[in-house]
C-alpha cells in the first residue's frame, strides 16, 4: 500500500505540467490539519532522499566508465592529431619535390632553346652582334631581378588596400617585409557546441594570421573590426572531420584558446589548410636560412680573426692547437635543432610536458659552451617563446579554476615540470593556491545537517586529512628546495584560519551547550595532533584562533549557572530531598560518583530521602559539569578565565548559605543548613580543587583561599550570628 502511494506521488511530481504552487494549494485545501501536512511533507522528503540515493548510485556506477571513455577519447584525439600532422608534412614534401623537378625541367628546356637561337659570331659586325647580345642579356637579367620586387610590392599594396577596410589594425602595416598571402570570409563556430558565433574575415600574411570580425551595419569603406593577431609559430592547424552539420571546419589551436572556423565549401577549406601549412613551412625555412647565413658570417669572421692573431709558421699548424672550450662553435644545422621549436609546439599541443622539458634540457646541455656564438641568440629567442608558452600551460594546469579533484597528487606533474624549468618559487605559490582553493571548496560543499558534533567530525576529517596529504605531497615535490617550507607554514596557518571560521560559525554562533562545545573542540585538538607525525604542529595556532570564542562560551555558561543558582536560592525552603523511587536515588548516586564525590552515601537517608537541600544538590551537579567541560576546553591562555569563573560560581553558593544561616530562626532548619554547609565545604570544594589540579597540573590557590577564608565559624550554637 505504501509503495503504491509513493509510486502515485512520484508520477504526480514527475508530470510534465506539474505546478508546485497549485499542488500545495490543493493539498492545503484537502488536508484536515497540520498532521496531514507533516505526513505529506515526510513522504515527499522520503521520496527526495530516495531519488538522491538512486542518482548517487547511478553516478558512482558510471563514473569509472566515464573516466575510461574520456581517457580513450583523449588518446584517440592525440593520435589523430599526430597522424594529421604527419600526413600534412608528407604532402608538403611531395609537393616540394614535384615543384623542384618541374622547375629543373623548365630551366633545362629554356637553356637548350637559348643555345639553339644564339647566332654564330663572325668577324664582320662582330662588335655589333656582341653588343646586341650583351644588351639582350642585360635586359633579361634586369627583368628577372625586377619582377620579384614588383610582385612583393604588389602584395604589400594589396595588403594595404584590404587592411584599410579593417578598424584598429594600422600598426600591422608598419612591420617591414610583411605581405598578404591569402584572405577570405569564414564563419567562426563555438568549440564545444559547433554553433555559429560570428562571421569573420581572415588575412593570412607571410608571418601572421589576422582575424577581423564582420560589421554588417556599416556601409562605408570600413567593413571589419580587428579581433586578433596570431604569429604563425604560435598556433597549430587541425582538420575537423565532417560529422553531420559540422562540415568544412578546421581548428586553430593556441594556448589557452581554441577557435573553430567553417569554410563555405570543401574546396575553400582545402585551400586554407594547404596554404596555412605551406606558409608556416616557408616561414620556418626563411628563419632557418637566416640562421645559416648568420652562422656562415660568424665562421668567416672567426676564421679572419684567427688568421690575424695566429699567423702561420712552418713549425706550427693553428688548426691543431687546442681552442678555448668557451669559444668552440656548435653545429646549429642539425636536423633535431632546426625542428626543435616545432617539436616543442607539438609536445605542448599534445600535453607532453615531460617530453618538452626533456628537449629543453637536451638543448641547454648542447649549447652550454656556445653562449656567445652568432645564431645561438636567434635560436634561444625562438625557444624562449615556447618556454613561456609551456610555462603558461603549466600555470593554467595549477590554476584554481581547473578541476580540483584528484587531491594534491593531481598537481605533481605540472609542479615537477615547473621545478625543472627553474620556476620553483612560482610552482610553490601555485601549488599552495591550488590546495587553498581545494580546501575552501571542500569546506563549502560540506552539508550542514544533523547534529553539530557529527558535522564537526566530518569537517575535521576533511580539513586535517587534506592538510596532511598536502604536506606529504609538498615534502615530496619540494624536497630539494628548503626555502619553500616557510611558505608552506604560512599557508598552513591561513588554511587553519579558514577551518576555524567554519568551525566557529557552526559551534559558537549557533549557541550550542558547553558540553557540545567541549566535545567539538576536543575532536579538533585530536585531529590537529595527528599532524605532528610529519613534523607540523598547528596546536598553538588552533588555540590562538579559538581562545576568543572559548572565553565567550565560558563566560556565557558561567552566567547561566549563576542566574539559575540565584533563582533556586530565591525559592529555597531548606527541606530534605525526596526522590520518590529507588531508581532515581541510584541514578543520583551514580552521577555524584562520576563527578568525583565518592562519599555521597553518607548523605542519603532511609528509603529515597537525601539529607541535603535540592538547591545544594543541583548546584553541585552544575558546578562539577562546568569544571569537567572547562578542563576539556583548557589550554594555558584560559587558565585564569576558568579559575575566576569557578570562583564566581562558588561564591554565589557560599554567600547564599551564609545569609541563610544568619537569618534562619528555626533551630531544626539551622541544623539542616549546617549539614549542607558541611557538604559544600568538606566534600564538594575539595573535590573541585583536586580535580582542577589533576586536569591543569597546578594547584588552584584562589579556590583554596576562598574555601579557607569563607569558612563559617560558629561562635555560639544558640546565636544567629556567624562570621565569614
XYZ file of C-alpha atoms in Angstrom, residues 53-471:
419
model
C 20.344 7.940 -3.350
C 19.417 6.413 -6.712
C 21.098 9.269 -8.541
C 24.213 8.889 -6.431
C 24.332 5.152 -7.114
C 23.977 5.720 -10.853
C 26.734 8.344 -10.792
C 29.072 6.050 -8.888
C 28.208 3.165 -11.201
C 29.029 5.046 -14.396
C 31.840 7.224 -13.035
C 34.645 4.760 -13.793
C 33.312 4.060 -17.280
C 33.084 7.791 -17.914
C 36.702 8.335 -16.873
C 37.933 5.443 -19.029
C 35.947 6.712 -22.020
C 37.288 10.246 -21.591
C 40.842 8.910 -21.382
C 40.389 6.838 -24.545
C 38.920 9.848 -26.365
C 41.913 11.925 -25.310
C 44.333 9.273 -26.555
C 42.437 8.952 -29.839
C 42.395 12.720 -30.393
C 46.146 12.882 -29.771
C 46.822 10.052 -32.217
C 44.591 11.609 -34.858
C 46.365 14.930 -34.472
C 49.752 13.226 -34.869
C 48.541 11.336 -37.916
C 47.159 14.517 -39.499
C 50.415 16.324 -38.794
C 52.490 13.520 -40.358
C 50.286 13.320 -43.464
C 50.422 17.081 -43.910
C 54.216 17.044 -43.689
C 54.471 14.185 -46.188
C 52.182 16.011 -48.611
C 54.254 19.155 -48.318
C 57.456 17.236 -49.002
C 55.969 15.575 -52.080
C 54.666 18.910 -53.397
C 58.071 20.490 -52.867
C 59.850 17.694 -54.725
C 57.368 17.950 -57.612
C 57.862 21.698 -57.918
C 61.643 21.316 -57.810
C 61.593 18.704 -60.605
C 59.261 20.827 -62.763
C 61.431 23.905 -62.262
C 64.591 21.983 -63.191
C 63.000 20.636 -66.387
C 61.769 24.115 -67.330
C 65.198 25.673 -66.829
C 66.853 22.948 -68.906
C 64.389 23.468 -71.759
C 64.908 27.245 -71.672
C 68.671 26.809 -71.756
C 68.542 24.440 -74.741
C 66.238 26.831 -76.629
C 68.565 29.722 -75.950
C 71.534 27.753 -77.297
C 69.654 26.952 -80.494
C 68.574 30.570 -81.114
C 72.006 32.163 -80.424
C 73.635 33.401 -83.765
C 77.256 32.492 -84.610
C 79.957 35.068 -84.062
C 81.672 36.422 -87.253
C 84.380 38.951 -87.700
C 82.253 41.395 -89.688
C 79.674 43.089 -87.495
C 81.025 41.137 -84.572
C 81.055 44.127 -82.335
C 77.518 44.915 -83.229
C 76.382 41.350 -82.610
C 78.235 41.194 -79.358
C 76.724 44.433 -78.179
C 73.268 43.297 -79.100
C 73.746 40.031 -77.284
C 75.109 41.795 -74.267
C 72.252 44.260 -74.283
C 69.716 41.452 -74.599
C 71.296 39.523 -71.769
C 71.348 42.554 -69.531
C 67.705 43.314 -70.194
C 66.709 39.734 -69.393
C 68.695 39.815 -66.162
C 67.135 43.113 -65.090
C 63.669 41.802 -65.849
C 64.396 38.730 -63.769
C 65.503 40.885 -60.856
C 62.723 43.425 -61.100
C 59.791 41.016 -61.349
C 60.046 39.541 -57.793
C 60.446 43.019 -56.311
C 57.382 44.243 -58.192
C 55.420 41.184 -57.088
C 56.290 41.831 -53.444
C 55.349 45.496 -53.787
C 52.085 44.443 -55.422
C 51.347 42.108 -52.481
C 52.088 44.886 -49.993
C 49.824 47.308 -51.917
C 47.087 44.653 -51.893
C 47.547 44.145 -48.151
C 47.347 47.900 -47.560
C 44.174 48.144 -49.612
C 42.478 45.290 -47.782
C 43.531 46.366 -44.310
C 42.106 49.837 -44.924
C 38.734 48.115 -44.532
C 39.629 46.900 -41.004
C 39.345 49.100 -37.928
C 42.177 49.140 -35.406
C 44.998 47.489 -37.395
C 47.082 50.474 -38.554
C 50.147 49.231 -36.656
C 50.164 45.968 -38.603
C 51.241 47.764 -41.798
C 54.376 49.073 -40.099
C 56.068 45.639 -39.948
C 58.807 45.548 -42.640
C 58.658 42.727 -45.167
C 55.088 41.735 -44.343
C 52.803 40.957 -47.268
C 49.471 39.252 -47.936
C 49.370 35.559 -48.876
C 45.676 34.688 -48.762
C 42.408 36.052 -47.371
C 38.730 35.206 -47.306
C 35.464 35.067 -45.341
C 34.864 32.333 -42.757
C 32.264 31.516 -40.116
C 33.524 31.160 -36.545
C 31.811 28.389 -34.547
C 31.714 27.507 -30.869
C 34.407 24.961 -29.962
C 32.007 22.929 -27.787
C 28.587 23.081 -29.458
C 29.676 23.944 -33.034
C 27.051 26.714 -33.067
C 27.789 29.691 -35.314
C 29.245 32.609 -33.348
C 30.109 35.300 -35.885
C 31.219 35.970 -39.423
C 34.913 36.845 -39.767
C 37.384 37.796 -42.481
C 40.857 36.280 -42.132
C 44.072 37.687 -43.607
C 46.950 35.222 -43.904
C 50.281 37.039 -44.153
C 53.760 35.632 -44.520
C 54.390 35.774 -40.743
C 50.989 36.003 -39.014
C 47.235 35.399 -39.229
C 44.818 38.296 -38.714
C 41.174 37.667 -37.712
C 38.676 40.524 -38.170
C 35.004 40.431 -37.225
C 32.411 41.459 -39.772
C 30.373 44.641 -39.239
C 27.074 44.113 -41.079
C 25.682 47.532 -40.179
C 28.458 49.518 -41.883
C 28.054 50.700 -45.482
C 31.254 52.767 -45.838
C 34.841 51.825 -46.581
C 35.316 50.029 -43.261
C 33.575 46.665 -43.066
C 35.580 44.791 -40.424
C 36.885 45.295 -36.889
C 40.221 43.983 -35.654
C 39.758 40.890 -33.454
C 43.073 39.031 -33.005
C 46.550 38.590 -34.490
C 48.394 35.257 -34.164
C 52.036 34.704 -35.185
C 52.370 31.652 -37.417
C 54.596 29.815 -34.953
C 52.137 30.308 -32.067
C 49.315 28.024 -33.258
C 48.657 24.663 -34.840
C 46.100 23.893 -37.564
C 43.945 20.783 -37.130
C 41.485 19.407 -39.656
C 37.995 18.657 -38.289
C 36.322 15.575 -39.685
C 32.893 16.160 -41.206
C 30.146 14.928 -38.904
C 26.522 15.769 -39.689
C 26.065 19.561 -39.684
C 29.711 20.018 -38.679
C 31.175 20.237 -42.168
C 34.109 22.039 -43.785
C 35.607 23.037 -40.432
C 39.160 23.348 -39.124
C 40.645 24.311 -35.760
C 43.264 26.865 -34.774
C 44.898 25.650 -31.542
C 46.710 28.252 -29.467
C 47.087 28.257 -25.695
C 44.800 28.618 -23.882
C 42.122 29.052 -26.557
C 40.774 27.001 -29.433
C 38.967 28.646 -32.352
C 36.914 26.744 -34.905
C 36.260 28.139 -38.393
C 33.920 26.895 -41.102
C 34.624 27.440 -44.797
C 31.993 27.921 -47.471
C 32.716 24.551 -49.082
C 35.219 21.710 -49.048
C 37.375 23.270 -51.769
C 37.917 26.505 -49.831
C 38.622 24.544 -46.658
C 41.264 22.504 -48.505
C 42.846 25.680 -49.841
C 43.011 27.188 -46.371
C 44.633 24.066 -44.873
C 47.185 23.762 -47.664
C 48.107 27.456 -47.765
C 48.364 27.683 -43.974
C 50.658 24.661 -43.858
C 52.814 25.885 -46.752
C 53.089 29.405 -45.301
C 54.179 28.048 -41.915
C 56.837 25.925 -43.651
C 58.036 28.857 -45.725
C 58.424 30.966 -42.591
C 60.366 28.191 -40.854
C 62.574 27.792 -43.936
C 63.225 31.541 -44.088
C 64.220 31.617 -40.424
C 66.449 28.573 -40.916
C 68.208 30.168 -43.902
C 68.689 33.339 -41.896
C 70.285 31.367 -39.086
C 72.568 29.542 -41.512
C 73.537 32.849 -43.111
C 74.430 34.301 -39.732
C 76.429 31.182 -38.885
C 78.360 31.410 -42.154
C 79.192 35.054 -41.462
C 80.273 34.150 -37.950
C 82.548 31.386 -39.220
C 84.173 33.764 -41.703
C 84.740 36.380 -39.015
C 86.221 33.831 -36.628
C 88.499 32.481 -39.361
C 89.707 36.006 -40.247
C 90.413 36.774 -36.593
C 92.362 33.531 -36.181
C 94.454 34.315 -39.236
C 95.254 37.788 -37.928
C 96.010 36.730 -34.359
C 97.882 33.473 -35.099
C 99.894 33.755 -38.345
C 101.050 30.538 -39.937
C 104.575 29.306 -39.177
C 106.438 26.361 -40.610
C 106.552 24.615 -37.235
C 103.025 25.264 -36.051
C 99.615 24.445 -37.540
C 96.972 26.661 -35.908
C 94.219 24.171 -36.747
C 95.832 21.595 -34.433
C 96.012 23.896 -31.416
C 93.618 23.390 -28.537
C 90.942 26.075 -28.568
C 89.205 27.619 -25.650
C 86.114 25.496 -24.809
C 84.094 28.664 -24.319
C 84.808 29.665 -27.941
C 84.020 26.311 -29.551
C 81.361 26.560 -32.241
C 78.482 24.118 -32.270
C 76.681 22.928 -35.354
C 73.254 24.587 -35.465
C 72.278 22.983 -38.757
C 71.496 19.610 -37.188
C 68.036 18.364 -38.017
C 66.872 17.952 -34.402
C 67.933 21.525 -33.579
C 66.191 23.003 -36.619
C 62.996 21.088 -35.806
C 63.163 21.674 -32.065
C 60.768 24.710 -31.965
C 58.154 22.783 -33.941
C 58.689 19.704 -31.762
C 58.103 21.850 -28.700
C 54.849 23.117 -30.245
C 53.724 19.533 -30.831
C 54.622 18.488 -27.257
C 52.721 21.440 -25.806
C 49.683 20.788 -28.005
C 49.701 17.094 -27.006
C 50.241 17.988 -23.324
C 53.505 16.040 -23.314
C 55.097 18.335 -20.750
C 57.828 15.892 -19.791
C 58.907 15.498 -23.410
C 59.040 19.285 -23.881
C 61.227 19.781 -20.800
C 63.489 16.895 -21.888
C 64.037 18.644 -25.236
C 64.870 21.908 -23.447
C 67.364 20.147 -21.169
C 68.981 18.476 -24.170
C 69.300 21.825 -25.959
C 70.742 23.569 -22.887
C 73.351 20.856 -22.494
C 74.274 21.049 -26.203
C 74.619 24.865 -26.167
C 76.336 25.072 -22.785
C 79.652 26.243 -24.285
C 78.363 28.363 -27.151
C 76.610 31.240 -25.426
C 78.341 33.919 -27.486
C 78.164 32.197 -30.855
C 76.192 34.085 -33.547
C 72.949 32.307 -34.367
C 72.532 30.930 -30.853
C 70.772 34.096 -29.747
C 68.177 33.769 -32.510
C 67.651 30.110 -31.690
C 67.257 30.844 -27.989
C 64.808 33.629 -28.805
C 62.604 31.194 -30.699
C 62.916 28.584 -27.961
C 62.195 31.113 -25.198
C 58.821 31.821 -26.793
C 57.959 28.137 -26.429
C 59.275 28.106 -22.876
C 56.953 30.974 -21.983
C 54.057 29.189 -23.647
C 54.884 25.946 -21.819
C 55.092 27.861 -18.545
C 51.689 29.429 -19.220
C 50.196 25.985 -19.865
C 51.656 24.591 -16.627
C 50.453 27.636 -14.712
C 46.981 27.108 -16.163
C 47.090 23.455 -15.056
C 47.672 24.614 -11.468
C 45.170 27.467 -11.521
C 42.258 27.240 -9.045
C 39.839 27.462 -11.958
C 40.802 23.969 -13.076
C 39.181 20.841 -11.633
C 40.249 20.301 -8.011
C 39.516 16.593 -7.977
C 42.287 14.096 -7.522
C 43.816 15.639 -4.428
C 47.370 17.007 -4.146
C 48.790 14.212 -6.325
C 46.960 15.582 -9.377
C 49.255 18.635 -9.333
C 52.508 16.666 -9.181
C 53.035 16.542 -12.931
C 52.767 20.292 -13.526
C 54.712 21.164 -10.366
C 57.628 18.858 -11.208
C 57.971 20.312 -14.716
C 57.875 23.889 -13.426
C 60.651 22.999 -10.982
C 62.696 21.535 -13.838
C 62.208 24.805 -15.730
C 63.709 26.701 -12.782
C 60.370 28.066 -11.590
C 60.400 26.603 -8.053
C 59.012 29.730 -6.409
C 56.152 30.009 -8.894
C 55.456 26.264 -8.604
C 55.282 26.554 -4.809
C 52.966 29.570 -4.968
C 50.613 27.970 -7.498
C 50.582 24.623 -5.689
C 49.584 26.261 -2.408
C 46.947 28.439 -4.118
C 45.501 25.333 -5.750
C 45.333 23.488 -2.437
C 43.842 26.547 -0.670
C 41.055 26.633 -3.253
C 40.556 22.882 -2.794
C 40.269 23.269 1.000
C 37.849 26.164 0.665
C 35.726 24.268 -1.863
C 35.640 21.132 0.302
C 34.523 23.123 3.343
C 31.898 24.989 1.325
C 30.475 21.777 -0.160
C 30.137 20.079 3.235
C 26.440 19.930 4.011
C 25.319 21.270 7.383
C 22.885 18.635 8.527
C 22.205 16.561 11.618
C 23.892 17.094 14.971
C 26.649 19.661 15.339
C 29.132 17.090 16.619
C 28.598 14.940 13.512
C 29.262 17.945 11.264
C 32.441 18.795 13.198
C 33.681 15.198 12.822
C 33.211 15.463 9.029
C 34.769 18.938 8.897
C 37.861 17.897 10.877
C 38.270 14.731 8.840
C 38.094 16.621 5.529
C 40.357 19.501 6.563
C 43.103 17.753 8.525
C 43.260 14.773 6.163
C 43.608 17.160 3.218
C 46.233 19.172 5.105
C 48.192 16.005 5.886
C 48.078 14.840 2.258
C 49.123 18.302 1.076
C 52.079 18.330 3.468
